[in-house]
Amino acid sequence: MFVDQPQARHLLRAKDLADRRFADALTVADLARAAHLSSAHFSRQFRRVFGESPHQYLLTRRLERAAALLRTTDWSVADVCMAVGLTSVGSFTTSFGRMFGKTPTAYRASFPPAAAWAMVPGCMLRANGRPRHRTFREDG
Amino acid sequence: MLRIANAQVWVHDQDEALEFYTTKVGMEVRADVTLPELGFRWLTVGPAGQPDVAIVLMAVPGPPVMDEETAEEVRTLTAKGFAGTVFLTTDDCQAAYEEMVARGVEFTETPEKRPYGIDAGFRDVSGNSLRLTQLIDSEPS
């Protein structure tokens, strides 16, 4: 497949933008602008060079990040949805289900609790778990 | 073999710090877990391209972990910029600088050429110093 190198560089710039700014309200039109191409032409060329549509690429990046946040934070599903640049929890749940085969809540439940997954260090647990008020009858 | 996993900076407000490191610096959340029974929040962020290293955004604890006087000293040292520095590298210092400035990051030093590369500096919301360096390729050509 012949790929014009300067154009591939523009397409890569758009792909990098999706990776970098997926958490913002980024659209395929924004990506097309970064590549200096019209939306329709951009989508065709992006698919030709990277094997998937820019919409798929951006959504996959967001869902992959959402999955990580479900595993490693205790944020609500709605907060996770907003944190990856999506605004509709319903659409998020549907897209997530298509990719991971279960709802965000079920996905989270299939992993250890975030506190275990995130490996909160034992030293922190010990230090913060020290009883604040204690006497051993040594004060009197 | 030893590897660096996490390094910690003190922050005055974890929500404010999280907002700064993610939306302004461009890092991603690695872990955000609150253990309500301990009143403790484990919050880490890191660069998207470097999944095995993270910065812990640690709230200055109160008693019994840290007495109130010491906690106040740590908060003051952080605000005065003496609590440590995080050294970041980038492959394009000028571009990263411009992007962060556009997002509202306050730089203490604009990109300048140094013997080792191009270097800039900024502070986080609590006062911690961060360097942003584009290193000269040191590999022999």
PDB file of C-alpha atoms in Angstrom:
ATOM      1  CA  MET A   1       0.000   0.000   0.000  1.00  0.00           C
ATOM      2  CA  PHE A   2       1.423   3.360  -0.983  1.00  0.00           C
ATOM      3  CA  VAL A   3       1.272   5.939   1.793  1.00  0.00           C
ATOM      4  CA  ASP A   4       2.290   9.487   1.133  1.00  0.00           C
ATOM      5  CA  GLN A   5       4.753  10.226   3.968  1.00  0.00           C
ATOM      6  CA  PRO A   6       3.882  13.878   4.688  1.00  0.00           C
ATOM      7  CA  GLN A   7       0.222  12.908   4.778  1.00  0.00           C
ATOM      8  CA  ALA A   8       0.974   9.954   7.055  1.00  0.00           C
ATOM      9  CA  ARG A   9       2.773  12.385   9.363  1.00  0.00           C
ATOM     10  CA  HIS A  10      -0.352  14.591   9.472  1.00  0.00           C
ATOM     11  CA  LEU A  11      -2.503  11.544  10.216  1.00  0.00           C
ATOM     12  CA  LEU A  12      -0.129  10.502  12.974  1.00  0.00           C
ATOM     13  CA  ARG A  13      -0.407  13.985  14.460  1.00  0.00           C
ATOM     14  CA  ALA A  14      -4.178  13.486  14.618  1.00  0.00           C
ATOM     15  CA  LYS A  15      -3.728  10.035  16.180  1.00  0.00           C
ATOM     16  CA  ASP A  16      -1.356  11.488  18.786  1.00  0.00           C
ATOM     17  CA  LEU A  17      -3.928  14.169  19.534  1.00  0.00           C
ATOM     18  CA  ALA A  18      -6.540  11.466  20.194  1.00  0.00           C
ATOM     19  CA  ASP A  19      -4.132   9.732  22.583  1.00  0.00           C
ATOM     20  CA  ARG A  20      -3.203  12.943  24.340  1.00  0.00           C
ATOM     21  CA  ARG A  21      -6.537  14.716  24.582  1.00  0.00           C
ATOM     22  CA  PHE A  22      -9.108  11.895  24.614  1.00  0.00           C
ATOM     23  CA  ALA A  23     -10.335  13.147  27.993  1.00  0.00           C
ATOM     24  CA  ASP A  24     -11.448  16.431  26.438  1.00  0.00           C
ATOM     25  CA  ALA A  25     -14.592  16.877  24.353  1.00  0.00           C
ATOM     26  CA  LEU A  26     -12.625  15.827  21.280  1.00  0.00           C
ATOM     27  CA  THR A  27     -14.432  14.917  18.049  1.00  0.00           C
ATOM     28  CA  VAL A  28     -13.396  13.388  14.723  1.00  0.00           C
ATOM     29  CA  ALA A  29     -13.744  16.898  13.254  1.00  0.00           C
ATOM     30  CA  ASP A  30     -11.075  18.131  15.696  1.00  0.00           C
ATOM     31  CA  LEU A  31      -8.798  15.277  14.638  1.00  0.00           C
ATOM     32  CA  ALA A  32      -9.405  16.080  10.962  1.00  0.00           C
ATOM     33  CA  ARG A  33      -8.441  19.702  11.590  1.00  0.00           C
ATOM     34  CA  ALA A  34      -5.194  18.552  13.246  1.00  0.00           C
ATOM     35  CA  ALA A  35      -4.450  16.550  10.094  1.00  0.00           C
ATOM     36  CA  HIS A  36      -5.387  19.486   7.822  1.00  0.00           C
ATOM     37  CA  LEU A  37      -7.951  17.368   5.961  1.00  0.00           C
ATOM     38  CA  SER A  38     -11.705  17.469   5.432  1.00  0.00           C
ATOM     39  CA  SER A  39     -13.604  15.165   7.789  1.00  0.00           C
ATOM     40  CA  ALA A  40     -14.671  12.647   5.137  1.00  0.00           C
ATOM     41  CA  HIS A  41     -11.255  12.474   3.464  1.00  0.00           C
ATOM     42  CA  PHE A  42      -9.568  12.283   6.866  1.00  0.00           C
ATOM     43  CA  SER A  43     -11.708   9.338   7.999  1.00  0.00           C
ATOM     44  CA  ARG A  44     -10.990   7.405   4.796  1.00  0.00           C
ATOM     45  CA  GLN A  45      -7.253   8.074   4.927  1.00  0.00           C
ATOM     46  CA  PHE A  46      -7.017   7.316   8.652  1.00  0.00           C
ATOM     47  CA  ARG A  47      -8.674   3.949   8.143  1.00  0.00           C
ATOM     48  CA  ARG A  48      -6.407   3.199   5.204  1.00  0.00           C
ATOM     49  CA  VAL A  49      -3.221   3.997   7.159  1.00  0.00           C
ATOM     50  CA  PHE A  50      -4.120   2.756  10.660  1.00  0.00           C
ATOM     51  CA  GLY A  51      -6.675   0.053   9.907  1.00  0.00           C
ATOM     52  CA  GLU A  52      -9.609   1.518  11.841  1.00  0.00           C
ATOM     53  CA  SER A  53     -11.744   4.628  11.665  1.00  0.00           C
ATOM     54  CA  PRO A  54     -10.733   7.643  13.746  1.00  0.00           C
ATOM     55  CA  HIS A  55     -14.019   7.317  15.645  1.00  0.00           C
ATOM     56  CA  GLN A  56     -13.193   3.716  16.541  1.00  0.00           C
ATOM     57  CA  TYR A  57      -9.659   4.659  17.510  1.00  0.00           C
ATOM     58  CA  LEU A  58     -10.771   7.493  19.805  1.00  0.00           C
ATOM     59  CA  LEU A  59     -13.577   5.458  21.382  1.00  0.00           C
ATOM     60  CA  THR A  60     -11.253   2.501  21.953  1.00  0.00           C
ATOM     61  CA  ARG A  61      -8.736   4.767  23.653  1.00  0.00           C
ATOM     62  CA  ARG A  62     -11.478   6.157  25.902  1.00  0.00           C
ATOM     63  CA  LEU A  63     -12.896   2.739  26.789  1.00  0.00           C
ATOM     64  CA  GLU A  64      -9.489   1.257  27.475  1.00  0.00           C
ATOM     65  CA  ARG A  65      -8.787   4.170  29.827  1.00  0.00           C
ATOM     66  CA  ALA A  66     -12.230   3.811  31.432  1.00  0.00           C
ATOM     67  CA  ALA A  67     -11.499   0.144  32.111  1.00  0.00           C
ATOM     68  CA  ALA A  68      -8.258   1.125  33.863  1.00  0.00           C
ATOM     69  CA  LEU A  69     -10.085   3.709  35.968  1.00  0.00           C
ATOM     70  CA  LEU A  70     -12.729   1.142  36.948  1.00  0.00           C
ATOM     71  CA  ARG A  71      -9.973  -1.209  38.117  1.00  0.00           C
ATOM     72  CA  THR A  72      -7.747   1.329  39.867  1.00  0.00           C
ATOM     73  CA  THR A  73     -10.071   3.974  41.327  1.00  0.00           C
ATOM     74  CA  ASP A  74     -13.225   4.011  43.384  1.00  0.00           C
ATOM     75  CA  TRP A  75     -14.846   6.682  41.196  1.00  0.00           C
ATOM     76  CA  SER A  76     -18.493   6.225  40.251  1.00  0.00           C
ATOM     77  CA  VAL A  77     -19.292   4.909  36.755  1.00  0.00           C
ATOM     78  CA  ALA A  78     -20.626   8.366  35.827  1.00  0.00           C
ATOM     79  CA  ASP A  79     -17.368  10.008  36.970  1.00  0.00           C
ATOM     80  CA  VAL A  80     -15.326   7.476  34.970  1.00  0.00           C
ATOM     81  CA  CYS A  81     -17.482   8.181  31.911  1.00  0.00           C
ATOM     82  CA  MET A  82     -16.909  11.946  32.181  1.00  0.00           C
ATOM     83  CA  ALA A  83     -13.194  11.480  32.922  1.00  0.00           C
ATOM     84  CA  VAL A  84     -12.600   9.833  29.552  1.00  0.00           C
ATOM     85  CA  GLY A  85     -14.330  12.542  27.555  1.00  0.00           C
ATOM     86  CA  LEU A  86     -17.761  10.887  27.155  1.00  0.00           C
ATOM     87  CA  THR A  87     -20.906  12.669  28.263  1.00  0.00           C
ATOM     88  CA  SER A  88     -23.673  10.051  28.067  1.00  0.00           C
ATOM     89  CA  VAL A  89     -23.505   7.307  30.689  1.00  0.00           C
ATOM     90  CA  GLY A  90     -26.034   5.263  28.658  1.00  0.00           C
ATOM     91  CA  SER A  91     -23.917   5.337  25.481  1.00  0.00           C
ATOM     92  CA  PHE A  92     -20.801   4.674  27.538  1.00  0.00           C
ATOM     93  CA  THR A  93     -22.379   1.593  29.135  1.00  0.00           C
ATOM     94  CA  THR A  94     -23.469   0.297  25.728  1.00  0.00           C
ATOM     95  CA  SER A  95     -20.071   0.856  24.084  1.00  0.00           C
ATOM     96  CA  PHE A  96     -18.274  -0.582  27.098  1.00  0.00           C
ATOM     97  CA  GLY A  97     -20.462  -3.690  26.979  1.00  0.00           C
ATOM     98  CA  ARG A  98     -19.669  -4.217  23.285  1.00  0.00           C
ATOM     99  CA  MET A  99     -15.941  -4.045  23.941  1.00  0.00           C
ATOM    100  CA  PHE A 100     -15.608  -5.858  27.269  1.00  0.00           C
ATOM    101  CA  GLY A 101     -18.686  -8.080  27.232  1.00  0.00           C
ATOM    102  CA  LYS A 102     -20.110  -6.747  30.499  1.00  0.00           C
ATOM    103  CA  THR A 103     -21.348  -3.552  32.073  1.00  0.00           C
ATOM    104  CA  PRO A 104     -18.839  -1.190  33.715  1.00  0.00           C
ATOM    105  CA  THR A 105     -20.144  -2.221  37.147  1.00  0.00           C
ATOM    106  CA  ALA A 106     -19.843  -5.939  36.377  1.00  0.00           C
ATOM    107  CA  TYR A 107     -16.389  -5.371  34.897  1.00  0.00           C
ATOM    108  CA  ARG A 108     -15.263  -3.630  38.080  1.00  0.00           C
ATOM    109  CA  ALA A 109     -16.726  -6.400  40.233  1.00  0.00           C
ATOM    110  CA  SER A 110     -14.698  -9.013  38.331  1.00  0.00           C
ATOM    111  CA  PHE A 111     -11.444  -7.537  39.670  1.00  0.00           C
ATOM    112  CA  PRO A 112     -10.090  -7.234  43.211  1.00  0.00           C
ATOM    113  CA  PRO A 113     -11.205  -4.075  45.028  1.00  0.00           C
ATOM    114  CA  ALA A 114      -9.378  -0.963  43.803  1.00  0.00           C
ATOM    115  CA  ALA A 115      -7.546  -0.614  47.132  1.00  0.00           C
ATOM    116  CA  ALA A 116      -5.924  -4.015  46.596  1.00  0.00           C
ATOM    117  CA  TRP A 117      -5.340  -3.488  42.882  1.00  0.00           C
ATOM    118  CA  ALA A 118      -3.780  -0.059  43.434  1.00  0.00           C
ATOM    119  CA  MET A 119      -1.387  -1.561  45.999  1.00  0.00           C
ATOM    120  CA  VAL A 120      -1.748   1.029  48.753  1.00  0.00           C
ATOM    121  CA  PRO A 121       1.526   0.469  50.617  1.00  0.00           C
ATOM    122  CA  GLY A 122       1.412  -1.281  53.974  1.00  0.00           C
ATOM    123  CA  CYS A 123       3.468   1.480  55.593  1.00  0.00           C
ATOM    124  CA  MET A 124       0.713   3.981  54.716  1.00  0.00           C
ATOM    125  CA  LEU A 125      -1.967   1.694  56.098  1.00  0.00           C
ATOM    126  CA  ARG A 126      -0.019   1.195  59.323  1.00  0.00           C
ATOM    127  CA  ALA A 127       0.771   4.893  59.778  1.00  0.00           C
ATOM    128  CA  ASN A 128      -2.761   6.057  59.069  1.00  0.00           C
ATOM    129  CA  GLY A 129      -4.324   3.199  60.983  1.00  0.00           C
ATOM    130  CA  ARG A 130      -2.596   4.019  64.262  1.00  0.00           C
ATOM    131  CA  PRO A 131      -5.191   4.639  66.960  1.00  0.00           C
ATOM    132  CA  ARG A 132      -5.253   8.308  67.746  1.00  0.00           C
ATOM    133  CA  HIS A 133      -6.270   8.203  71.393  1.00  0.00           C
ATOM    134  CA  ARG A 134      -4.747   5.551  73.515  1.00  0.00           C
ATOM    135  CA  THR A 135      -3.638   5.310  77.091  1.00  0.00           C
ATOM    136  CA  PHE A 136      -1.984   2.432  78.830  1.00  0.00           C
ATOM    137  CA  ARG A 137      -2.726   3.838  82.271  1.00  0.00           C
ATOM    138  CA  GLU A 138       0.720   5.351  82.194  1.00  0.00           C
ATOM    139  CA  ASP A 139      -0.512   8.913  82.443  1.00  0.00           C
ATOM    140  CA  GLY A 140      -1.907   8.787  85.954  1.00  0.00           C
TER     141      GLY A 140
ATOM    142  CA  MET B   1      17.244  -5.489  40.122  1.00  0.00           C
ATOM    143  CA  LEU B   2      15.816  -2.310  41.601  1.00  0.00           C
ATOM    144  CA  ARG B   3      13.304  -0.207  39.726  1.00  0.00           C
ATOM    145  CA  ILE B   4      11.596   3.043  40.650  1.00  0.00           C
ATOM    146  CA  ALA B   5       7.838   2.487  40.989  1.00  0.00           C
ATOM    147  CA  ASN B   6       6.433   5.569  42.726  1.00  0.00           C
ATOM    148  CA  ALA B   7       7.850   8.771  44.167  1.00  0.00           C
ATOM    149  CA  GLN B   8       5.855  11.116  46.353  1.00  0.00           C
ATOM    150  CA  VAL B   9       5.213  14.845  46.456  1.00  0.00           C
ATOM    151  CA  TRP B  10       3.311  16.603  49.236  1.00  0.00           C
ATOM    152  CA  VAL B  11       0.223  18.470  48.068  1.00  0.00           C
ATOM    153  CA  HIS B  12      -1.995  20.941  49.893  1.00  0.00           C
ATOM    154  CA  ASP B  13      -5.228  19.720  48.306  1.00  0.00           C
ATOM    155  CA  GLN B  14      -5.480  16.374  46.495  1.00  0.00           C
ATOM    156  CA  ASP B  15      -8.442  17.350  44.283  1.00  0.00           C
ATOM    157  CA  GLU B  16      -6.675  20.514  43.181  1.00  0.00           C
ATOM    158  CA  ALA B  17      -3.448  18.595  42.561  1.00  0.00           C
ATOM    159  CA  LEU B  18      -5.272  15.897  40.574  1.00  0.00           C
ATOM    160  CA  GLU B  19      -6.861  18.546  38.361  1.00  0.00           C
ATOM    161  CA  PHE B  20      -3.482  20.203  37.827  1.00  0.00           C
ATOM    162  CA  TYR B  21      -1.487  17.070  36.985  1.00  0.00           C
ATOM    163  CA  THR B  22      -4.144  15.623  34.673  1.00  0.00           C
ATOM    164  CA  THR B  23      -5.803  18.518  32.859  1.00  0.00           C
ATOM    165  CA  LYS B  24      -2.884  20.953  32.881  1.00  0.00           C
ATOM    166  CA  VAL B  25       0.249  18.798  32.796  1.00  0.00           C
ATOM    167  CA  GLY B  26      -1.456  16.055  30.771  1.00  0.00           C
ATOM    168  CA  MET B  27      -0.752  13.020  32.976  1.00  0.00           C
ATOM    169  CA  GLU B  28      -3.266  10.268  33.643  1.00  0.00           C
ATOM    170  CA  VAL B  29      -4.687   8.951  36.916  1.00  0.00           C
ATOM    171  CA  ARG B  30      -3.045   5.690  37.940  1.00  0.00           C
ATOM    172  CA  ALA B  31      -4.871   5.064  41.202  1.00  0.00           C
ATOM    173  CA  ASP B  32      -7.373   6.950  43.290  1.00  0.00           C
ATOM    174  CA  VAL B  33      -8.603   4.986  46.253  1.00  0.00           C
ATOM    175  CA  THR B  34     -10.026   6.307  49.500  1.00  0.00           C
ATOM    176  CA  LEU B  35      -9.960   4.160  52.608  1.00  0.00           C
ATOM    177  CA  PRO B  36     -12.645   5.884  54.666  1.00  0.00           C
ATOM    178  CA  GLU B  37     -11.908   3.863  57.788  1.00  0.00           C
ATOM    179  CA  LEU B  38      -8.393   5.367  57.809  1.00  0.00           C
ATOM    180  CA  GLY B  39      -9.269   8.767  56.331  1.00  0.00           C
ATOM    181  CA  PHE B  40      -6.590   8.072  53.744  1.00  0.00           C
ATOM    182  CA  ARG B  41      -6.568   8.619  49.983  1.00  0.00           C
ATOM    183  CA  TRP B  42      -3.982   6.916  47.777  1.00  0.00           C
ATOM    184  CA  LEU B  43      -3.764   9.061  44.661  1.00  0.00           C
ATOM    185  CA  THR B  44      -1.197   8.544  41.910  1.00  0.00           C
ATOM    186  CA  VAL B  45      -0.664  10.007  38.445  1.00  0.00           C
ATOM    187  CA  GLY B  46       1.826   9.326  35.674  1.00  0.00           C
ATOM    188  CA  PRO B  47       2.672  10.012  32.050  1.00  0.00           C
ATOM    189  CA  ALA B  48       0.552   7.984  29.630  1.00  0.00           C
ATOM    190  CA  GLY B  49       3.605   6.570  27.862  1.00  0.00           C
ATOM    191  CA  GLN B  50       5.323   5.335  31.029  1.00  0.00           C
ATOM    192  CA  PRO B  51       2.936   2.979  32.815  1.00  0.00           C
ATOM    193  CA  ASP B  52       5.346   1.597  35.428  1.00  0.00           C
ATOM    194  CA  VAL B  53       6.291   4.880  37.146  1.00  0.00           C
ATOM    195  CA  ALA B  54       3.915   7.143  39.061  1.00  0.00           C
ATOM    196  CA  ILE B  55       3.920  10.226  41.261  1.00  0.00           C
ATOM    197  CA  VAL B  56       2.020   9.906  44.527  1.00  0.00           C
ATOM    198  CA  LEU B  57       0.064  13.084  45.305  1.00  0.00           C
ATOM    199  CA  MET B  58       0.139  12.818  49.077  1.00  0.00           C
ATOM    200  CA  ALA B  59      -1.913  14.974  51.405  1.00  0.00           C
ATOM    201  CA  VAL B  60       0.003  16.208  54.418  1.00  0.00           C
ATOM    202  CA  PRO B  61      -1.402  14.058  57.231  1.00  0.00           C
ATOM    203  CA  GLY B  62      -2.411  15.222  60.663  1.00  0.00           C
ATOM    204  CA  PRO B  63      -1.973  13.437  64.011  1.00  0.00           C
ATOM    205  CA  PRO B  64      -1.200  10.661  64.776  1.00  0.00           C
ATOM    206  CA  VAL B  65       0.894  10.244  61.606  1.00  0.00           C
ATOM    207  CA  MET B  66       2.346  13.736  61.821  1.00  0.00           C
ATOM    208  CA  ASP B  67       1.981  16.193  64.671  1.00  0.00           C
ATOM    209  CA  GLU B  68       0.244  19.444  63.765  1.00  0.00           C
ATOM    210  CA  GLU B  69       3.385  21.554  64.054  1.00  0.00           C
ATOM    211  CA  THR B  70       5.344  19.312  61.681  1.00  0.00           C
ATOM    212  CA  ALA B  71       2.410  19.162  59.255  1.00  0.00           C
ATOM    213  CA  GLU B  72       2.322  22.943  59.168  1.00  0.00           C
ATOM    214  CA  GLU B  73       6.085  23.041  58.532  1.00  0.00           C
ATOM    215  CA  VAL B  74       5.726  20.590  55.626  1.00  0.00           C
ATOM    216  CA  ARG B  75       2.870  22.641  54.129  1.00  0.00           C
ATOM    217  CA  THR B  76       4.974  25.797  54.484  1.00  0.00           C
ATOM    218  CA  LEU B  77       8.093  24.220  52.960  1.00  0.00           C
ATOM    219  CA  THR B  78       6.010  22.994  50.025  1.00  0.00           C
ATOM    220  CA  ALA B  79       4.469  26.440  49.521  1.00  0.00           C
ATOM    221  CA  LYS B  80       7.960  27.965  49.634  1.00  0.00           C
ATOM    222  CA  GLY B  81       9.163  25.547  46.953  1.00  0.00           C
ATOM    223  CA  PHE B  82      11.630  23.652  49.123  1.00  0.00           C
ATOM    224  CA  ALA B  83       9.903  20.277  49.317  1.00  0.00           C
ATOM    225  CA  GLY B  84      11.594  18.708  46.311  1.00  0.00           C
ATOM    226  CA  THR B  85      11.592  18.600  42.522  1.00  0.00           C
ATOM    227  CA  VAL B  86      10.238  16.228  39.916  1.00  0.00           C
ATOM    228  CA  PHE B  87      12.359  15.972  36.778  1.00  0.00           C
ATOM    229  CA  LEU B  88      10.408  15.241  33.598  1.00  0.00           C
ATOM    230  CA  THR B  89      11.804  14.693  30.139  1.00  0.00           C
ATOM    231  CA  THR B  90      10.103  15.300  26.822  1.00  0.00           C
ATOM    232  CA  ASP B  91      11.105  14.901  23.197  1.00  0.00           C
ATOM    233  CA  ASP B  92      10.008  18.473  22.398  1.00  0.00           C
ATOM    234  CA  CYS B  93      10.403  20.964  25.242  1.00  0.00           C
ATOM    235  CA  GLN B  94       9.145  23.986  23.303  1.00  0.00           C
ATOM    236  CA  ALA B  95       5.964  22.234  22.134  1.00  0.00           C
ATOM    237  CA  ALA B  96       5.248  20.825  25.606  1.00  0.00           C
ATOM    238  CA  TYR B  97       5.893  24.262  27.103  1.00  0.00           C
ATOM    239  CA  GLU B  98       3.473  25.967  24.706  1.00  0.00           C
ATOM    240  CA  GLU B  99       0.810  23.337  25.267  1.00  0.00           C
ATOM    241  CA  MET B 100       1.063  23.619  29.047  1.00  0.00           C
ATOM    242  CA  VAL B 101       1.093  27.428  28.987  1.00  0.00           C
ATOM    243  CA  ALA B 102      -2.104  27.298  26.912  1.00  0.00           C
ATOM    244  CA  ARG B 103      -3.628  25.120  29.641  1.00  0.00           C
ATOM    245  CA  GLY B 104      -2.668  27.623  32.335  1.00  0.00           C
ATOM    246  CA  VAL B 105       0.546  26.170  33.796  1.00  0.00           C
ATOM    247  CA  GLU B 106       2.735  28.860  35.372  1.00  0.00           C
ATOM    248  CA  PHE B 107       6.318  28.464  34.237  1.00  0.00           C
ATOM    249  CA  THR B 108       9.168  29.751  36.350  1.00  0.00           C
ATOM    250  CA  GLU B 109      11.624  29.332  33.483  1.00  0.00           C
ATOM    251  CA  THR B 110      10.916  29.359  29.759  1.00  0.00           C
ATOM    252  CA  PRO B 111      12.746  26.816  27.546  1.00  0.00           C
ATOM    253  CA  GLU B 112      16.459  27.581  27.367  1.00  0.00           C
ATOM    254  CA  LYS B 113      19.390  25.811  25.791  1.00  0.00           C
ATOM    255  CA  ARG B 114      21.715  24.094  28.229  1.00  0.00           C
ATOM    256  CA  PRO B 115      24.758  21.916  27.614  1.00  0.00           C
ATOM    257  CA  TYR B 116      22.572  18.838  28.127  1.00  0.00           C
ATOM    258  CA  GLY B 117      19.541  19.958  26.116  1.00  0.00           C
ATOM    259  CA  ILE B 118      16.614  22.367  26.390  1.00  0.00           C
ATOM    260  CA  ASP B 119      15.233  22.967  29.825  1.00  0.00           C
ATOM    261  CA  ALA B 120      12.210  24.732  31.358  1.00  0.00           C
ATOM    262  CA  GLY B 121      10.679  24.796  34.828  1.00  0.00           C
ATOM    263  CA  PHE B 122       7.231  25.165  36.355  1.00  0.00           C
ATOM    264  CA  ARG B 123       5.453  24.727  39.666  1.00  0.00           C
ATOM    265  CA  ASP B 124       2.427  22.732  40.650  1.00  0.00           C
ATOM    266  CA  VAL B 125      -0.429  24.329  42.585  1.00  0.00           C
ATOM    267  CA  SER B 126       1.119  23.459  45.945  1.00  0.00           C
ATOM    268  CA  GLY B 127       4.519  24.961  45.067  1.00  0.00           C
ATOM    269  CA  ASN B 128       6.450  21.840  44.072  1.00  0.00           C
ATOM    270  CA  SER B 129       9.058  22.438  41.420  1.00  0.00           C
ATOM    271  CA  LEU B 130       8.989  20.449  38.175  1.00  0.00           C
ATOM    272  CA  ARG B 131      11.590  20.513  35.417  1.00  0.00           C
ATOM    273  CA  LEU B 132      10.806  19.834  31.797  1.00  0.00           C
ATOM    274  CA  THR B 133      13.878  18.796  29.862  1.00  0.00           C
ATOM    275  CA  GLN B 134      14.554  17.788  26.291  1.00  0.00           C
ATOM    276  CA  LEU B 135      17.801  15.897  26.503  1.00  0.00           C
ATOM    277  CA  ILE B 136      20.401  15.953  23.769  1.00  0.00           C
ATOM    278  CA  ASP B 137      20.753  12.491  22.326  1.00  0.00           C
ATOM    279  CA  SER B 138      23.801  11.237  24.203  1.00  0.00           C
ATOM    280  CA  GLU B 139      24.198   8.103  22.100  1.00  0.00           C
ATOM    281  CA  PRO B 140      27.307   8.243  19.900  1.00  0.00           C
ATOM    282  CA  SER B 141      26.291   8.729  16.276  1.00  0.00           C
TER     283      SER B 141
END
